[in-house]
PDB file of C-alpha atoms (C1' of nucleotides) in Angstrom:
ATOM      1  CA  MET A 266       2.789 -40.207  -7.241  1.00  0.00           C
ATOM      2  CA  LYS A 267      -0.052 -41.433  -9.422  1.00  0.00           C
ATOM      3  CA  LYS A 268      -3.222 -42.659  -7.815  1.00  0.00           C
ATOM      4  CA  ASP A 269      -2.817 -46.331  -8.676  1.00  0.00           C
ATOM      5  CA  ASP A 270       0.877 -46.752  -8.089  1.00  0.00           C
ATOM      6  CA  PHE A 271       0.129 -48.997  -5.132  1.00  0.00           C
ATOM      7  CA  LEU A 272      -0.919 -51.650  -7.660  1.00  0.00           C
ATOM      8  CA  GLU A 273       2.708 -51.779  -8.751  1.00  0.00           C
ATOM      9  CA  ALA A 274       3.907 -52.136  -5.197  1.00  0.00           C
ATOM     10  CA  ARG A 275       6.109 -55.165  -4.553  1.00  0.00           C
ATOM     11  CA  PRO A 276       6.712 -56.517  -1.065  1.00  0.00           C
ATOM     12  CA  LEU A 277      10.011 -55.838   0.643  1.00  0.00           C
ATOM     13  CA  LYS A 278      12.185 -58.957   0.888  1.00  0.00           C
ATOM     14  CA  SER A 279      12.641 -60.828   4.123  1.00  0.00           C
ATOM     15  CA  ASP A 280      16.162 -59.483   4.719  1.00  0.00           C
ATOM     16  CA  PHE A 281      14.676 -56.011   5.259  1.00  0.00           C
ATOM     17  CA  TYR A 282      13.306 -57.278   8.561  1.00  0.00           C
ATOM     18  CA  SER A 283      16.725 -58.328   9.850  1.00  0.00           C
ATOM     19  CA  LEU A 284      17.477 -54.719  10.785  1.00  0.00           C
ATOM     20  CA  PRO A 285      17.815 -54.122  14.539  1.00  0.00           C
ATOM     21  CA  THR A 286      14.377 -53.346  15.954  1.00  0.00           C
ATOM     22  CA  LEU A 287      15.041 -49.676  16.697  1.00  0.00           C
ATOM     23  CA  GLU A 288      16.321 -49.168  13.145  1.00  0.00           C
ATOM     24  CA  LEU A 289      13.485 -51.171  11.640  1.00  0.00           C
ATOM     25  CA  ALA A 290      10.927 -49.028  13.466  1.00  0.00           C
ATOM     26  CA  GLN A 291      12.384 -45.990  11.678  1.00  0.00           C
ATOM     27  CA  ALA A 292      12.923 -47.722   8.333  1.00  0.00           C
ATOM     28  CA  LEU A 293       9.240 -48.668   8.259  1.00  0.00           C
ATOM     29  CA  LEU A 294       8.191 -45.009   8.286  1.00  0.00           C
ATOM     30  CA  GLY A 295       7.114 -44.017   4.791  1.00  0.00           C
ATOM     31  CA  CYS A 296       6.691 -47.636   3.689  1.00  0.00           C
ATOM     32  CA  LEU A 297       3.416 -48.770   2.195  1.00  0.00           C
ATOM     33  CA  LEU A 298       1.218 -51.162   4.164  1.00  0.00           C
ATOM     34  CA  VAL A 299      -1.107 -53.032   1.803  1.00  0.00           C
ATOM     35  CA  LYS A 300      -4.075 -55.295   2.597  1.00  0.00           C
ATOM     36  CA  GLN A 301      -6.124 -57.137  -0.009  1.00  0.00           C
ATOM     37  CA  THR A 302      -9.565 -58.495   0.858  1.00  0.00           C
ATOM     38  CA  SER A 303     -12.589 -59.715  -1.090  1.00  0.00           C
ATOM     39  CA  GLU A 304     -14.042 -56.234  -0.642  1.00  0.00           C
ATOM     40  CA  GLY A 305     -11.058 -54.582  -2.281  1.00  0.00           C
ATOM     41  CA  THR A 306      -7.540 -53.346  -1.579  1.00  0.00           C
ATOM     42  CA  THR A 307      -6.479 -50.657   0.868  1.00  0.00           C
ATOM     43  CA  ALA A 308      -3.012 -49.193   1.333  1.00  0.00           C
ATOM     44  CA  GLY A 309      -1.447 -46.595   3.571  1.00  0.00           C
ATOM     45  CA  TYR A 310       1.926 -45.026   4.249  1.00  0.00           C
ATOM     46  CA  ILE A 311       3.212 -45.904   7.692  1.00  0.00           C
ATOM     47  CA  VAL A 312       3.664 -42.627   9.602  1.00  0.00           C
ATOM     48  CA  GLU A 313       4.045 -43.775  13.230  1.00  0.00           C
ATOM     49  CA  THR A 314       5.656 -46.810  14.914  1.00  0.00           C
ATOM     50  CA  GLU A 315       6.809 -48.002  18.319  1.00  0.00           C
ATOM     51  CA  ALA A 316       9.646 -50.423  19.075  1.00  0.00           C
ATOM     52  CA  TYR A 317       9.233 -53.148  21.698  1.00  0.00           C
ATOM     53  CA  VAL A 318      12.657 -54.495  22.394  1.00  0.00           C
ATOM     54  CA  GLY A 319      12.582 -58.011  23.711  1.00  0.00           C
ATOM     55  CA  PRO A 320      12.969 -59.578  27.145  1.00  0.00           C
ATOM     56  CA  GLU A 321      14.522 -56.473  28.777  1.00  0.00           C
ATOM     57  CA  ASP A 322      11.698 -54.088  27.849  1.00  0.00           C
ATOM     58  CA  LYS A 323       9.131 -53.984  30.642  1.00  0.00           C
ATOM     59  CA  ALA A 324       6.550 -52.545  28.273  1.00  0.00           C
ATOM     60  CA  ALA A 325       6.859 -55.454  25.831  1.00  0.00           C
ATOM     61  CA  HIS A 326       4.513 -58.421  25.957  1.00  0.00           C
ATOM     62  CA  SER A 327       7.650 -60.550  25.713  1.00  0.00           C
ATOM     63  CA  TYR A 328       9.239 -59.012  28.818  1.00  0.00           C
ATOM     64  CA  ASN A 329      11.192 -61.597  30.788  1.00  0.00           C
ATOM     65  CA  ASN A 330      10.836 -63.983  27.843  1.00  0.00           C
ATOM     66  CA  ARG A 331       7.169 -64.383  28.611  1.00  0.00           C
ATOM     67  CA  ARG A 332       6.078 -66.937  26.041  1.00  0.00           C
ATOM     68  CA  THR A 333       2.355 -67.584  25.734  1.00  0.00           C
ATOM     69  CA  LYS A 334      -0.108 -68.411  23.013  1.00  0.00           C
ATOM     70  CA  ARG A 335      -0.415 -64.675  22.357  1.00  0.00           C
ATOM     71  CA  THR A 336       3.315 -63.831  22.262  1.00  0.00           C
ATOM     72  CA  GLU A 337       4.403 -67.073  20.570  1.00  0.00           C
ATOM     73  CA  ILE A 338       4.861 -65.469  17.157  1.00  0.00           C
ATOM     74  CA  MET A 339       7.318 -62.924  18.607  1.00  0.00           C
ATOM     75  CA  PHE A 340       9.738 -65.805  19.151  1.00  0.00           C
ATOM     76  CA  HIS A 341       9.661 -66.741  15.475  1.00  0.00           C
ATOM     77  CA  GLU A 342      11.622 -65.233  12.588  1.00  0.00           C
ATOM     78  CA  SER A 343      11.393 -61.539  11.705  1.00  0.00           C
ATOM     79  CA  GLY A 344       8.873 -60.200   9.232  1.00  0.00           C
ATOM     80  CA  LEU A 345       5.744 -61.952  10.530  1.00  0.00           C
ATOM     81  CA  ALA A 346       2.556 -60.223  11.666  1.00  0.00           C
ATOM     82  CA  TYR A 347       1.854 -60.130  15.401  1.00  0.00           C
ATOM     83  CA  THR A 348      -1.791 -59.195  15.841  1.00  0.00           C
ATOM     84  CA  TYR A 349      -3.545 -59.088  19.177  1.00  0.00           C
ATOM     85  CA  GLN A 350      -6.827 -57.956  20.608  1.00  0.00           C
ATOM     86  CA  MET A 351      -6.971 -54.870  22.801  1.00  0.00           C
ATOM     87  CA  HIS A 352     -10.422 -54.306  24.346  1.00  0.00           C
ATOM     88  CA  THR A 353     -12.600 -53.960  21.261  1.00  0.00           C
ATOM     89  CA  HIS A 354      -9.733 -53.501  18.818  1.00  0.00           C
ATOM     90  CA  CYS A 355      -7.059 -55.404  16.922  1.00  0.00           C
ATOM     91  CA  LEU A 356      -3.491 -54.038  16.870  1.00  0.00           C
ATOM     92  CA  ILE A 357      -0.754 -55.054  14.450  1.00  0.00           C
ATOM     93  CA  ASN A 358       3.012 -55.424  14.920  1.00  0.00           C
ATOM     94  CA  VAL A 359       5.935 -56.473  12.736  1.00  0.00           C
ATOM     95  CA  VAL A 360       7.957 -59.226  14.411  1.00  0.00           C
ATOM     96  CA  SER A 361      11.681 -58.401  14.565  1.00  0.00           C
ATOM     97  CA  GLY A 362      14.845 -59.384  16.413  1.00  0.00           C
ATOM     98  CA  GLY A 363      15.240 -62.762  14.715  1.00  0.00           C
ATOM     99  CA  ALA A 364      14.140 -66.218  15.803  1.00  0.00           C
ATOM    100  CA  GLY A 365      14.361 -66.730  19.561  1.00  0.00           C
ATOM    101  CA  ASN A 366      14.641 -62.994  20.260  1.00  0.00           C
ATOM    102  CA  PRO A 367      11.091 -61.716  20.858  1.00  0.00           C
ATOM    103  CA  GLU A 368      10.980 -58.134  19.607  1.00  0.00           C
ATOM    104  CA  ALA A 369       8.402 -56.250  17.522  1.00  0.00           C
ATOM    105  CA  VAL A 370       7.415 -52.931  15.974  1.00  0.00           C
ATOM    106  CA  LEU A 371       3.870 -51.674  16.557  1.00  0.00           C
ATOM    107  CA  ILE A 372       2.290 -49.847  13.626  1.00  0.00           C
ATOM    108  CA  ARG A 373       0.421 -46.965  15.258  1.00  0.00           C
ATOM    109  CA  ALA A 374      -0.781 -44.892  12.309  1.00  0.00           C
ATOM    110  CA  VAL A 375      -0.851 -44.766   8.515  1.00  0.00           C
ATOM    111  CA  GLU A 376      -1.745 -42.134   5.943  1.00  0.00           C
ATOM    112  CA  PRO A 377      -4.341 -43.491   3.484  1.00  0.00           C
ATOM    113  CA  ALA A 378      -2.897 -44.060   0.004  1.00  0.00           C
ATOM    114  CA  ALA A 379      -5.475 -46.230  -1.749  1.00  0.00           C
ATOM    115  CA  GLY A 380      -8.908 -47.718  -1.152  1.00  0.00           C
ATOM    116  CA  ILE A 381     -10.104 -44.687   0.764  1.00  0.00           C
ATOM    117  CA  GLU A 382     -13.747 -45.285  -0.229  1.00  0.00           C
ATOM    118  CA  LEU A 383     -13.548 -48.747   1.326  1.00  0.00           C
ATOM    119  CA  MET A 384     -11.946 -47.310   4.449  1.00  0.00           C
ATOM    120  CA  LEU A 385     -14.811 -44.842   4.739  1.00  0.00           C
ATOM    121  CA  GLU A 386     -17.302 -47.707   4.499  1.00  0.00           C
ATOM    122  CA  ARG A 387     -15.572 -49.592   7.278  1.00  0.00           C
ATOM    123  CA  ARG A 388     -15.275 -46.621   9.598  1.00  0.00           C
ATOM    124  CA  GLN A 389     -18.005 -44.056  10.133  1.00  0.00           C
ATOM    125  CA  VAL A 390     -16.041 -40.863  10.644  1.00  0.00           C
ATOM    126  CA  LYS A 391     -16.589 -37.246   9.743  1.00  0.00           C
ATOM    127  CA  GLN A 392     -12.975 -36.246   9.386  1.00  0.00           C
ATOM    128  CA  ARG A 393     -10.764 -38.036   6.885  1.00  0.00           C
ATOM    129  CA  VAL A 394      -7.806 -37.681   9.190  1.00  0.00           C
ATOM    130  CA  ALA A 395      -9.615 -39.863  11.755  1.00  0.00           C
ATOM    131  CA  LEU A 396      -9.690 -42.838   9.392  1.00  0.00           C
ATOM    132  CA  THR A 397      -6.292 -44.248  10.275  1.00  0.00           C
ATOM    133  CA  ASN A 398      -4.661 -42.055  12.939  1.00  0.00           C
ATOM    134  CA  GLY A 399      -4.438 -44.737  15.622  1.00  0.00           C
ATOM    135  CA  PRO A 400      -3.470 -48.411  15.919  1.00  0.00           C
ATOM    136  CA  GLY A 401      -7.024 -49.668  16.372  1.00  0.00           C
ATOM    137  CA  LYS A 402      -8.387 -47.347  13.720  1.00  0.00           C
ATOM    138  CA  LEU A 403      -6.045 -48.353  10.928  1.00  0.00           C
ATOM    139  CA  THR A 404      -6.683 -52.077  11.389  1.00  0.00           C
ATOM    140  CA  LYS A 405     -10.418 -51.534  11.122  1.00  0.00           C
ATOM    141  CA  ALA A 406     -10.077 -49.229   8.111  1.00  0.00           C
ATOM    142  CA  MET A 407      -7.839 -51.746   6.325  1.00  0.00           C
ATOM    143  CA  GLY A 408      -9.672 -54.908   7.318  1.00  0.00           C
ATOM    144  CA  ILE A 409      -6.790 -56.324   9.361  1.00  0.00           C
ATOM    145  CA  SER A 410      -7.862 -58.828  12.031  1.00  0.00           C
ATOM    146  CA  MET A 411      -6.696 -61.695  14.203  1.00  0.00           C
ATOM    147  CA  THR A 412      -6.844 -63.976  11.153  1.00  0.00           C
ATOM    148  CA  ASP A 413      -3.673 -62.186   9.999  1.00  0.00           C
ATOM    149  CA  TYR A 414      -1.734 -63.476  13.038  1.00  0.00           C
ATOM    150  CA  GLY A 415       1.562 -64.974  11.846  1.00  0.00           C
ATOM    151  CA  HIS A 416       1.216 -63.897   8.239  1.00  0.00           C
ATOM    152  CA  PRO A 417       4.563 -62.979   6.568  1.00  0.00           C
ATOM    153  CA  PHE A 418       4.695 -59.367   5.396  1.00  0.00           C
ATOM    154  CA  THR A 419       6.638 -60.511   2.309  1.00  0.00           C
ATOM    155  CA  GLU A 420       3.551 -61.734   0.455  1.00  0.00           C
ATOM    156  CA  PRO A 421      -0.115 -60.927  -0.247  1.00  0.00           C
ATOM    157  CA  PRO A 422      -2.738 -60.461   0.958  1.00  0.00           C
ATOM    158  CA  LEU A 423      -0.995 -58.439   3.681  1.00  0.00           C
ATOM    159  CA  PHE A 424       2.402 -56.987   2.857  1.00  0.00           C
ATOM    160  CA  ILE A 425       4.739 -54.013   3.192  1.00  0.00           C
ATOM    161  CA  ALA A 426       6.293 -52.339   0.144  1.00  0.00           C
ATOM    162  CA  PRO A 427       8.774 -49.499  -0.392  1.00  0.00           C
ATOM    163  CA  GLY A 428       7.156 -46.064  -0.225  1.00  0.00           C
ATOM    164  CA  LEU A 429       8.477 -42.594   0.344  1.00  0.00           C
ATOM    165  CA  LEU A 430      11.526 -41.460   2.289  1.00  0.00           C
ATOM    166  CA  PRO A 431      10.407 -39.201   5.166  1.00  0.00           C
ATOM    167  CA  ALA A 432      11.947 -35.744   5.269  1.00  0.00           C
ATOM    168  CA  SER A 433      12.372 -35.939   9.043  1.00  0.00           C
ATOM    169  CA  ILE A 434      11.714 -38.449  11.829  1.00  0.00           C
ATOM    170  CA  SER A 435      10.811 -37.466  15.393  1.00  0.00           C
ATOM    171  CA  ALA A 436      11.339 -39.686  18.441  1.00  0.00           C
ATOM    172  CA  GLY A 437       9.476 -39.605  21.750  1.00  0.00           C
ATOM    173  CA  LYS A 438       8.011 -41.670  24.570  1.00  0.00           C
ATOM    174  CA  ARG A 439       5.729 -44.578  23.774  1.00  0.00           C
ATOM    175  CA  ILE A 440       1.987 -44.251  24.336  1.00  0.00           C
ATOM    176  CA  GLY A 441      -0.166 -46.059  26.861  1.00  0.00           C
ATOM    177  CA  ILE A 442       2.468 -47.896  28.898  1.00  0.00           C
ATOM    178  CA  GLU A 443       2.362 -45.953  32.165  1.00  0.00           C
ATOM    179  CA  ASN A 444       2.649 -49.131  34.258  1.00  0.00           C
ATOM    180  CA  SER A 445       5.980 -50.181  32.784  1.00  0.00           C
ATOM    181  CA  GLY A 446       8.483 -48.736  35.252  1.00  0.00           C
ATOM    182  CA  GLU A 447      11.451 -46.924  33.761  1.00  0.00           C
ATOM    183  CA  ALA A 448      10.611 -48.346  30.323  1.00  0.00           C
ATOM    184  CA  LYS A 449       7.785 -45.845  29.972  1.00  0.00           C
ATOM    185  CA  ASP A 450      10.313 -43.074  29.312  1.00  0.00           C
ATOM    186  CA  TYR A 451      12.362 -44.821  26.613  1.00  0.00           C
ATOM    187  CA  PRO A 452      12.274 -42.758  23.367  1.00  0.00           C
ATOM    188  CA  TRP A 453      11.135 -45.661  21.227  1.00  0.00           C
ATOM    189  CA  ARG A 454       8.172 -44.079  19.496  1.00  0.00           C
ATOM    190  CA  PHE A 455       8.919 -42.750  16.013  1.00  0.00           C
ATOM    191  CA  TRP A 456       6.811 -40.644  13.700  1.00  0.00           C
ATOM    192  CA  ILE A 457       7.157 -38.626  10.510  1.00  0.00           C
ATOM    193  CA  THR A 458       7.642 -35.070  11.704  1.00  0.00           C
ATOM    194  CA  ASP A 459       4.518 -32.909  11.309  1.00  0.00           C
ATOM    195  CA  ASN A 460       2.498 -35.615   9.557  1.00  0.00           C
ATOM    196  CA  PRO A 461      -1.226 -34.971  10.217  1.00  0.00           C
ATOM    197  CA  PHE A 462      -2.089 -38.681  10.561  1.00  0.00           C
ATOM    198  CA  VAL A 463       0.111 -39.210  13.616  1.00  0.00           C
ATOM    199  CA  SER A 464      -2.104 -40.419  16.489  1.00  0.00           C
ATOM    200  CA  ARG A 465      -1.063 -37.903  19.148  1.00  0.00           C
ATOM    201  CA  HIS A 466       0.874 -34.694  19.264  1.00  0.00           C
ATOM    202  CA  GLN A 467       3.771 -34.979  21.658  1.00  0.00           C
ATOM    203  CA  GLN A 468       7.050 -33.279  22.449  1.00  0.00           C
ATOM    204  CA  ALA A 469       9.813 -34.799  20.338  1.00  0.00           C
ATOM    205  CA  LEU A 470      12.827 -35.848  22.428  1.00  0.00           C
ATOM    206  CA  SER A 471      14.965 -35.855  19.298  1.00  0.00           C
ATOM    207  CA  VAL A 472      14.709 -35.296  15.566  1.00  0.00           C
ATOM    208  CA  ILE A 473      16.480 -37.716  13.281  1.00  0.00           C
ATOM    209  CA  GLU A 474      17.755 -37.510   9.711  1.00  0.00           C
ATOM    210  CA  PRO A 475      16.334 -40.575   7.909  1.00  0.00           C
ATOM    211  CA  LYS A 476      18.759 -43.150   6.529  1.00  0.00           C
ATOM    212  CA  LYS A 477      18.630 -43.732   2.819  1.00  0.00           C
ATOM    213  CA  GLY A 478      18.442 -47.161   1.251  1.00  0.00           C
TER     214      GLY A 478
ATOM    215  C1'  DG B  42     -13.918 -71.999  36.397  1.00  0.00           C
ATOM    216  C1'  DG B  43     -13.712 -67.050  37.096  1.00  0.00           C
ATOM    217  C1'  DG B  44     -11.544 -62.558  37.898  1.00  0.00           C
ATOM    218  C1'  DG B  45      -8.601 -59.241  36.123  1.00  0.00           C
ATOM    219  C1'  DA B  46      -5.748 -56.744  32.984  1.00  0.00           C
ATOM    220  C1'  DG B  47      -4.710 -54.641  28.704  1.00  0.00           C
ATOM    221  C1'  DA B  48       0.538 -51.076  23.394  1.00  0.00           C
ATOM    222  C1'  DT B  49      -7.700 -48.409  22.451  1.00  0.00           C
ATOM    223  C1'  DC B  50     -11.690 -45.695  20.816  1.00  0.00           C
ATOM    224  C1'  DT B  51     -15.966 -43.251  21.145  1.00  0.00           C
ATOM    225  C1'  DA B  52     -19.462 -40.580  23.144  1.00  0.00           C
ATOM    226  C1'  DC B  53     -20.904 -37.690  26.367  1.00  0.00           C
ATOM    227  C1'  DT B  54     -20.450 -33.908  29.904  1.00  0.00           C
TER     228       DT B  54
ATOM    229  C1'  DG C 244     -11.819 -35.757  31.408  1.00  0.00           C
ATOM    230  C1'  DT C 245     -13.846 -40.080  32.092  1.00  0.00           C
ATOM    231  C1'  DA C 246     -16.760 -44.142  31.500  1.00  0.00           C
ATOM    232  C1'  DG C 247     -18.052 -48.030  29.086  1.00  0.00           C
ATOM    233  C1'  DA C 248     -17.592 -51.171  25.411  1.00  0.00           C
ATOM    234  C1'  DT C 249     -16.431 -56.169  25.087  1.00  0.00           C
ATOM    235  C1'  DC C 250     -12.386 -59.826  23.785  1.00  0.00           C
ATOM    236  C1'  DT C 251      -8.792 -63.201  24.761  1.00  0.00           C
ATOM    237  C1'  DC C 252      -6.059 -65.219  27.371  1.00  0.00           C
ATOM    238  C1'  DC C 253      -3.352 -65.902  31.726  1.00  0.00           C
ATOM    239  C1'  DC C 254      -3.141 -67.517  36.162  1.00  0.00           C
ATOM    240  C1'  DC C 255      -4.749 -68.562  40.593  1.00  0.00           C
ATOM    241  C1'  DG C 256      -7.484 -71.496  43.163  1.00  0.00           C
TER     242       DG C 256
END
DNA sequence: GGGGAGATCTACT
DNA sequence: GTAGATCTCCCCG
């Protein structure tokens, strides 16, 4: 792939986001996340996601249909950005499940594809791999913030475009949800097998053949 | 009006 | 391995 191919990238249409959340979390792997700012454009291939599956998932912010100012956007149509603040960081999700069904996919890591110089300016790190190998890291590197709350991923300046089809997808337990009862063991974390930008190494509970299309 | 919790990251030992 | 950073609510009082 040529260096500037991301400039040709066109957002995925809204019907892409009508996939069931667990399928969407896998379909997003390999896709290109693009953010344009006045400082420049950054893009990265999504290499790690987690599914948060609506009112029945104790680990989800929307558990028990909890509807607050923060979770409000999860109740809207699929394909919107759900950003929220976590300690000193901003995390970004893709709203899924359709209107009235509050589900989402957390983007946990990307592999830099464009704008790496700008990412390096935004994050002081020694190792390139540390630029975007975590949910709080990638938002800082790409200039994603709470002002992106509710933005549709189908249009600039923040959008998702087709990328590469992963050779293999691994599934395992989600990270950082130890206080979520039995939900903590659900295998709803997905990553591109052996990709170096994945946030944490973990035993895969299963390995999946990616779906084409 | 205030305490507490949280899907994290970094630095230091 | 663990502490501290430092934000936005929610919810109880």
